[in-house]
């Protein structure tokens, strides 16, 4: 029987390709110069136990002077990929062993391929692997695949979580130069799956949600070793950025799970979070994932309560904003559905969609700024798979006008469905 996460466009590609002078329909905006890099699972033996578990492969397109200069795809050569190294062995935890398959970001001049279960791996924009990055030996936990860069300080905020022993959660902060300057344990009662978190100008907000590590599943069940627990209280933990070793205040919320946050920001006496919320996750197995929808949580710091409101009932995932507004109020946010990109006016809740057409499926769309004004003009970039041709394009849309793509860069092979990526501008 076919395994869903190893068939169709979930199936891995088998070749690492370099192609130059790519064909383009439309016109690439001349102000765009840089790399679009996106990560995702691509198990070389096509035998991974779950979509989330495949070895990471980054797919990259180089753009400059209105031209699609090149396409490359390369496996991230972790020790797991090259040597079959395991995260846990006779010598204990090996944080350099991982699949580096979830995200790719740039901070302090380093391009990092990320997965939440291990150290990041540094790569070049040409997708050569340089090796694991542990912040000069100061990082002693895994690193989330969803760090946040503060646009005003340049600091990188992130966390690591553990499943075998406490501390189960540790908050980290690196300065703008890439030096790890804060590492502090966060007291949580059990090993919950912390995939993402929230950053504002004044706060860090953790999401301690009822999907817990399950040893029996890890040993015997196959798939992801986490299960839903009805008896675990879902809650949000608020830490002041100006007191990183201070108290974490916890606020109860209704049961749910969140893989991805859209954004968060401060209001007087309140913190606003915009997230893609699932009503539950992995009650009996990890083979199926239900639909997420866009919600807004407003934490009242004085009252100790959280107002929870659904913004839209449209199933979607992979939320993104202009990253230069991380932690600040953003007027617009973007999500992906199975057939479309949706641009939300976050002040009104209204959504505008670009439908790609029958058999064409987009991934996450990264925002590429057109100028130096945060929240200003820009473009959305996403790989789009076309089932009729079994190929993929890098599609560029004007974020302010989703009526039609401004350009489609035709790639020499399909890009399997994957996770997250970044537009890495030259300047």
Coordinates of C-alpha atoms in Angstrom, one line a residue:
X1 CA 0.0 0.0 0.0
X2 CA 1.3 3.5 -0.9
X3 CA 2.5 5.6 2.0
X4 CA 0.9 9.1 1.6
X5 CA 4.0 11.0 2.7
X6 CA 6.1 9.2 0.2
X7 CA 3.9 9.5 -2.9
X8 CA 2.8 12.2 -5.3
X9 CA 4.6 15.4 -4.7
X10 CA 5.4 14.3 -1.1
X11 CA 7.7 11.8 -2.6
X12 CA 11.4 12.8 -2.5
X13 CA 13.4 13.7 -5.5
X14 CA 16.5 11.6 -6.1
X15 CA 18.9 14.0 -7.8
X16 CA 20.8 17.1 -6.7
X17 CA 20.5 19.5 -9.7
X18 CA 22.2 22.7 -10.8
X19 CA 20.5 24.6 -13.6
X20 CA 21.3 28.1 -14.9
X21 CA 19.5 30.7 -17.0
X22 CA 16.0 29.6 -16.0
X23 CA 13.0 30.3 -18.2
X24 CA 10.6 32.9 -16.9
X25 CA 7.0 33.8 -17.7
X26 CA 6.3 37.4 -16.9
X27 CA 8.9 39.8 -15.5
X28 CA 11.0 39.4 -12.4
X29 CA 10.9 42.7 -10.5
X30 CA 14.4 44.3 -11.0
X31 CA 14.6 45.5 -7.4
X32 CA 14.8 41.8 -6.3
X33 CA 18.4 40.6 -5.9
X34 CA 19.1 37.6 -3.6
X35 CA 18.3 34.0 -2.9
X36 CA 15.0 32.3 -2.2
X37 CA 15.7 29.2 -0.1
X38 CA 13.1 26.7 1.2
X39 CA 13.7 23.6 3.3
X40 CA 11.8 20.4 3.5
X41 CA 12.0 16.6 4.0
X42 CA 13.6 14.5 1.3
X43 CA 14.6 11.1 2.6
X44 CA 17.2 9.6 0.3
X45 CA 15.9 6.0 0.8
X46 CA 12.3 7.0 0.7
X47 CA 11.6 5.2 3.9
X48 CA 11.0 7.8 6.6
X49 CA 8.4 6.9 9.2
X50 CA 6.6 10.3 9.0
X51 CA 6.6 13.3 6.7
X52 CA 8.3 15.3 9.4
X53 CA 11.2 12.9 9.7
X54 CA 12.8 13.0 6.3
X55 CA 16.4 14.3 5.7
X56 CA 16.4 18.0 4.9
X57 CA 16.8 19.2 1.4
X58 CA 17.0 23.0 0.6
X59 CA 15.8 24.2 -2.8
X60 CA 17.2 27.6 -3.9
X61 CA 16.7 30.1 -6.7
X62 CA 19.2 32.9 -7.4
X63 CA 17.6 36.1 -8.7
X64 CA 19.5 39.3 -9.9
X65 CA 19.0 42.0 -12.5
X66 CA 15.6 40.7 -13.4
X67 CA 17.0 37.3 -14.3
X68 CA 16.5 33.8 -12.8
X69 CA 20.2 33.0 -12.6
X70 CA 20.1 29.5 -11.2
X71 CA 18.4 26.7 -9.3
X72 CA 20.0 24.3 -6.9
X73 CA 18.8 21.6 -4.6
X74 CA 21.0 20.0 -2.0
X75 CA 20.6 17.7 1.0
X76 CA 21.8 19.2 4.2
X77 CA 24.7 17.0 5.0
X78 CA 24.1 16.4 8.7
X79 CA 25.8 13.5 10.5
X80 CA 22.5 11.7 10.3
X81 CA 22.6 12.0 6.5
X82 CA 26.2 11.2 6.0
X83 CA 26.9 8.7 8.8
X84 CA 23.5 7.5 10.0
X85 CA 24.1 9.1 13.4
X86 CA 21.2 9.0 15.8
X87 CA 20.0 11.6 18.3
X88 CA 20.2 9.1 21.2
X89 CA 22.9 6.5 21.6
X90 CA 25.2 4.7 24.0
X91 CA 27.0 8.0 24.7
X92 CA 23.7 9.9 25.4
X93 CA 22.3 12.8 23.5
X94 CA 24.0 13.9 20.2
X95 CA 22.7 17.3 19.4
X96 CA 24.6 17.4 16.1
X97 CA 22.5 14.5 14.9
X98 CA 19.3 15.6 13.2
X99 CA 17.7 16.0 9.8
X100 CA 17.8 19.9 9.5
X101 CA 14.6 19.8 7.4
X102 CA 12.2 22.5 8.6
X103 CA 13.4 26.0 8.0
X104 CA 16.3 28.1 6.6
X105 CA 17.1 31.6 8.0
X106 CA 20.0 34.1 8.1
X107 CA 21.3 35.8 11.2
X108 CA 24.6 37.5 11.9
X109 CA 25.9 36.6 8.5
X110 CA 25.2 32.9 8.9
X111 CA 22.6 30.9 6.9
X112 CA 21.2 28.2 9.1
X113 CA 19.1 25.1 8.2
X114 CA 16.9 24.2 11.2
X115 CA 15.0 21.4 12.8
X116 CA 13.6 21.6 16.4
X117 CA 15.3 18.3 17.6
X118 CA 19.0 19.3 17.2
X119 CA 21.6 22.0 16.6
X120 CA 21.2 24.1 13.5
X121 CA 23.5 23.4 10.5
X122 CA 25.2 26.3 8.8
X123 CA 25.1 26.2 5.0
X124 CA 26.1 28.6 2.2
X125 CA 23.6 30.2 -0.2
X126 CA 25.0 27.8 -2.8
X127 CA 23.7 25.1 -0.4
X128 CA 27.0 23.6 0.6
X129 CA 27.0 22.3 4.2
X130 CA 29.5 23.9 6.6
X131 CA 28.6 21.9 9.7
X132 CA 26.6 22.1 13.0
X133 CA 26.5 25.5 14.7
X134 CA 26.4 25.5 18.5
X135 CA 27.2 29.2 19.2
X136 CA 30.8 28.5 20.1
X137 CA 29.9 25.7 22.4
X138 CA 27.4 27.8 24.4
X139 CA 24.2 26.1 23.1
X140 CA 23.5 23.0 25.1
X141 CA 20.0 22.3 23.9
X142 CA 18.3 21.8 20.5
X143 CA 17.1 24.9 18.7
X144 CA 13.6 25.6 17.5
X145 CA 13.0 25.8 13.7
X146 CA 11.1 29.1 14.4
X147 CA 13.5 31.6 15.9
X148 CA 12.4 35.3 15.8
X149 CA 14.7 38.2 14.9
X150 CA 13.8 41.5 16.6
X151 CA 13.8 44.2 14.0
X152 CA 14.9 46.9 16.4
X153 CA 17.7 45.2 18.2
X154 CA 18.8 42.5 15.7
X155 CA 18.6 39.9 18.5
X156 CA 17.7 36.3 17.7
X157 CA 15.2 34.9 20.2
X158 CA 14.6 31.1 20.3
X159 CA 14.1 28.1 22.5
X160 CA 15.0 24.4 22.7
X161 CA 12.8 21.7 24.1
X162 CA 13.7 18.3 25.6
X163 CA 11.6 15.1 25.9
X164 CA 13.5 12.8 28.2
X165 CA 14.4 14.9 31.3
X166 CA 13.9 18.4 32.7
X167 CA 14.4 21.2 31.9
X168 CA 11.9 20.5 29.2
X169 CA 12.0 24.0 27.8
X170 CA 14.9 26.5 27.6
X171 CA 14.8 30.1 26.3
X172 CA 17.7 31.5 24.4
X173 CA 18.8 34.9 23.1
X174 CA 21.6 35.7 20.7
X175 CA 22.8 39.3 20.2
X176 CA 22.9 40.9 16.7
X177 CA 26.5 39.7 16.3
X178 CA 25.4 36.1 16.8
X179 CA 26.7 35.6 20.4
X180 CA 24.5 33.5 22.7
X181 CA 23.9 35.9 25.7
X182 CA 20.8 34.4 27.4
X183 CA 19.9 30.7 28.2
X184 CA 17.4 30.1 31.0
X185 CA 15.2 27.1 31.8
X186 CA 11.4 27.6 31.7
X187 CA 9.6 25.5 34.3
X188 CA 6.9 23.4 32.5
X189 CA 5.5 20.2 34.1
X190 CA 5.9 17.8 31.2
X191 CA 7.6 17.3 27.9
X192 CA 5.2 19.1 25.5
X193 CA 5.9 19.6 21.8
X194 CA 6.9 23.3 21.5
X195 CA 7.1 24.0 17.8
X196 CA 6.7 27.8 17.7
X197 CA 6.5 30.7 20.1
X198 CA 5.7 34.4 20.0
X199 CA 7.8 37.6 20.3
X200 CA 6.7 41.2 20.8
X201 CA 8.7 44.3 21.4
X202 CA 8.4 43.8 25.2
X203 CA 7.6 40.1 25.7
X204 CA 8.3 36.5 24.9
X205 CA 5.2 34.2 24.9
X206 CA 5.5 30.4 25.1
X207 CA 2.7 28.0 24.1
X208 CA 2.5 25.0 26.5
X209 CA -0.1 22.9 24.7
X210 CA -1.5 19.4 25.3
X211 CA 0.6 17.4 22.8
X212 CA 3.0 15.5 25.0
X213 CA 5.9 13.1 24.4
X214 CA 4.8 9.5 24.7
X215 CA 7.5 7.0 25.5
X216 CA 5.4 4.0 24.4
X217 CA 4.7 5.5 21.0
X218 CA 8.4 6.4 20.7
X219 CA 9.4 2.8 21.4
X220 CA 6.7 0.9 19.6
X221 CA 4.2 3.1 17.8
X222 CA 5.9 4.5 14.8
X223 CA 5.3 8.0 13.5
X224 CA 5.8 11.0 15.7
X225 CA 6.3 10.2 19.4
X226 CA 3.7 12.6 20.7
X227 CA 0.0 12.3 21.7
X228 CA -2.8 14.5 22.7
X229 CA -3.7 14.6 26.4
X230 CA -7.1 15.8 27.5
X231 CA -5.9 16.2 31.1
X232 CA -3.1 18.7 30.3
X233 CA -4.0 22.4 30.7
X234 CA -3.3 24.5 27.6
X235 CA -1.6 27.7 28.6
X236 CA 0.5 30.7 27.5
X237 CA 3.6 31.7 29.4
X238 CA 4.6 35.4 29.3
X239 CA 8.2 36.6 30.0
X240 CA 9.3 40.2 30.0
X241 CA 12.2 40.7 27.6
X242 CA 13.8 43.3 29.9
X243 CA 13.9 40.6 32.7
X244 CA 14.8 37.4 30.9
X245 CA 15.5 35.5 34.1
X246 CA 12.4 36.8 35.8
X247 CA 8.9 35.3 36.4
X248 CA 7.0 33.6 33.7
X249 CA 3.3 34.3 34.1
X250 CA 0.9 31.6 32.9
X251 CA -2.5 32.1 31.3
X252 CA -5.0 29.3 30.8
X253 CA -6.6 28.9 27.3
X254 CA -9.0 26.5 25.8
X255 CA -7.5 23.1 24.6
X256 CA -5.9 23.4 21.1
X257 CA -2.6 23.1 19.3
X258 CA -0.6 25.6 17.3
X259 CA 2.2 24.7 14.9
X260 CA 2.7 28.3 13.6
X261 CA 2.2 31.8 14.8
X262 CA 1.6 34.6 12.4
X263 CA 2.6 37.5 14.6
X264 CA 2.4 39.0 18.1
X265 CA 2.5 42.6 19.4
X266 CA 1.9 44.7 22.5
X267 CA -1.0 47.0 23.3
X268 CA -1.4 49.0 26.5
X269 CA -1.9 46.3 29.2
X270 CA -2.4 43.6 26.6
X271 CA -0.5 41.2 24.3
X272 CA -2.1 40.2 21.0
X273 CA -1.2 36.9 19.3
X274 CA -2.3 35.8 15.9
X275 CA -1.9 32.1 15.4
X276 CA -3.1 29.1 13.2
X277 CA -5.1 27.1 15.7
X278 CA -6.0 23.4 15.6
X279 CA -8.8 22.2 17.9
X280 CA -6.7 19.2 18.8
X281 CA -3.8 17.1 17.4
X282 CA -2.7 13.5 17.2
X283 CA -5.3 11.9 19.6
X284 CA -4.6 8.4 18.4
X285 CA -1.8 8.6 15.8
X286 CA 0.3 11.2 13.9
X287 CA -0.7 10.1 10.4
X288 CA -3.5 12.7 10.1
X289 CA -3.5 16.4 10.7
X290 CA -6.8 18.3 10.8
X291 CA -7.4 21.8 9.6
X292 CA -6.0 25.0 11.2
X293 CA -7.7 28.4 11.1
X294 CA -6.6 31.9 11.9
X295 CA -7.3 33.0 15.5
X296 CA -6.5 36.0 17.6
X297 CA -5.7 35.6 21.3
X298 CA -5.6 38.8 23.5
X299 CA -3.9 38.4 26.8
X300 CA -5.1 40.9 29.5
X301 CA -2.1 41.2 31.8
X302 CA -4.1 42.9 34.6
X303 CA -7.1 40.6 34.6
X304 CA -5.1 37.4 34.0
X305 CA -7.4 36.3 31.2
X306 CA -7.2 35.5 27.5
X307 CA -9.8 36.5 24.9
X308 CA -9.9 33.9 22.2
X309 CA -11.5 34.8 18.8
X310 CA -11.6 33.1 15.4
X311 CA -10.7 35.5 12.6
X312 CA -11.6 33.3 9.7
X313 CA -12.9 29.7 9.1
X314 CA -10.9 29.1 6.0
X315 CA -8.5 26.1 6.5
X316 CA -4.9 27.3 6.0
X317 CA -1.4 27.1 7.3
X318 CA 2.1 28.5 6.9
X319 CA 1.4 32.1 8.1
X320 CA 3.9 34.8 7.3
X321 CA 4.3 38.6 7.5
X322 CA 6.9 41.1 6.4
X323 CA 9.6 39.8 8.8
X324 CA 10.7 43.4 9.4
X325 CA 7.5 43.8 11.5
X326 CA 8.1 40.8 13.8
X327 CA 6.7 41.7 17.2
X328 CA 5.0 44.9 15.9
X329 CA 1.5 45.5 14.7
X330 CA 1.3 44.3 11.1
X331 CA -1.5 45.4 8.8
X332 CA -1.3 42.4 6.5
X333 CA -0.5 38.7 6.9
X334 CA -0.4 35.8 4.4
X335 CA -1.3 32.1 4.6
X336 CA -1.4 29.2 2.2
X337 CA -4.3 26.9 1.4
X338 CA -4.2 23.7 -0.8
X339 CA -5.0 25.9 -3.8
X340 CA -4.3 29.5 -3.0
X341 CA -2.4 32.3 -1.2
X342 CA -4.6 34.4 1.1
X343 CA -3.7 38.0 2.1
X344 CA -5.4 39.0 5.3
X345 CA -6.1 42.6 6.3
X346 CA -5.5 42.0 10.0
X347 CA -7.3 45.1 11.0
X348 CA -10.6 44.0 9.5
X349 CA -10.1 40.2 9.2
X350 CA -11.0 40.3 5.4
X351 CA -9.1 37.9 3.2
X352 CA -8.2 38.2 -0.5
X353 CA -7.1 35.0 -2.3
X354 CA -5.1 34.2 -5.4
X355 CA -6.2 30.8 -6.7
X356 CA -3.6 29.0 -8.7
X357 CA -6.0 26.7 -10.6
X358 CA -6.7 23.1 -10.8
X359 CA -3.9 20.8 -9.9
X360 CA -1.6 23.6 -8.9
X361 CA -0.6 23.7 -5.2
X362 CA 1.4 26.4 -3.4
X363 CA 3.6 26.1 -0.4
X364 CA 4.5 28.7 2.2
X365 CA 5.0 32.2 0.7
X366 CA 7.9 34.4 2.0
X367 CA 7.7 38.1 1.8
X368 CA 10.4 39.9 -0.3
X369 CA 10.5 43.7 0.4
X370 CA 10.4 46.0 -2.6
X371 CA 11.8 49.0 -0.6
X372 CA 13.2 49.9 2.9
X373 CA 9.8 50.6 4.5
X374 CA 8.7 47.9 6.9
X375 CA 5.2 46.8 5.9
X376 CA 5.5 48.6 2.6
X377 CA 5.5 47.3 -0.9
X378 CA 6.8 43.8 -1.6
X379 CA 6.3 40.4 -3.2
X380 CA 5.2 37.0 -2.1
X381 CA 7.4 34.1 -3.3
X382 CA 6.3 30.4 -3.2
X383 CA 7.1 27.2 -4.9
X384 CA 3.9 26.0 -6.8
X385 CA 3.6 22.3 -7.9
X386 CA 1.7 21.5 -11.1
X387 CA 0.3 18.0 -11.1
X388 CA -0.4 18.1 -14.8
X389 CA 3.3 18.5 -15.7
X390 CA 4.8 17.0 -12.5
X391 CA 7.0 20.2 -12.3
X392 CA 7.3 23.2 -10.1
X393 CA 7.6 27.0 -10.5
X394 CA 8.8 29.7 -8.2
X395 CA 5.9 32.1 -8.5
X396 CA 6.2 35.8 -7.5
X397 CA 3.1 37.9 -6.8
X398 CA 2.8 41.5 -5.9
X399 CA 1.6 41.5 -2.3
X400 CA -0.7 44.4 -2.9
X401 CA -2.3 42.9 -6.0
X402 CA -2.9 39.1 -6.0
X403 CA -4.9 39.2 -9.2
X404 CA -2.1 37.6 -11.3
X405 CA 1.5 36.6 -10.7
X406 CA 4.1 39.1 -11.9
X407 CA 6.5 36.2 -12.7
X408 CA 6.8 32.4 -12.8
X409 CA 10.3 30.9 -12.8
X410 CA 10.2 27.5 -14.4
X411 CA 12.3 24.9 -12.5
X412 CA 14.0 21.9 -14.1
X413 CA 12.2 19.5 -11.7
X414 CA 9.5 19.4 -9.2
X415 CA 10.0 20.7 -5.6
X416 CA 8.4 18.2 -3.2
X417 CA 6.0 19.7 -0.6
X418 CA 8.0 21.1 2.2
X419 CA 8.0 23.5 5.1
X420 CA 9.6 26.9 5.5
X421 CA 12.0 29.3 3.8
X422 CA 13.3 32.8 3.5
X423 CA 14.1 35.5 0.9
X424 CA 17.7 36.4 1.6
X425 CA 18.3 39.7 -0.1
X426 CA 21.8 40.8 -1.1
X427 CA 21.4 44.1 0.8

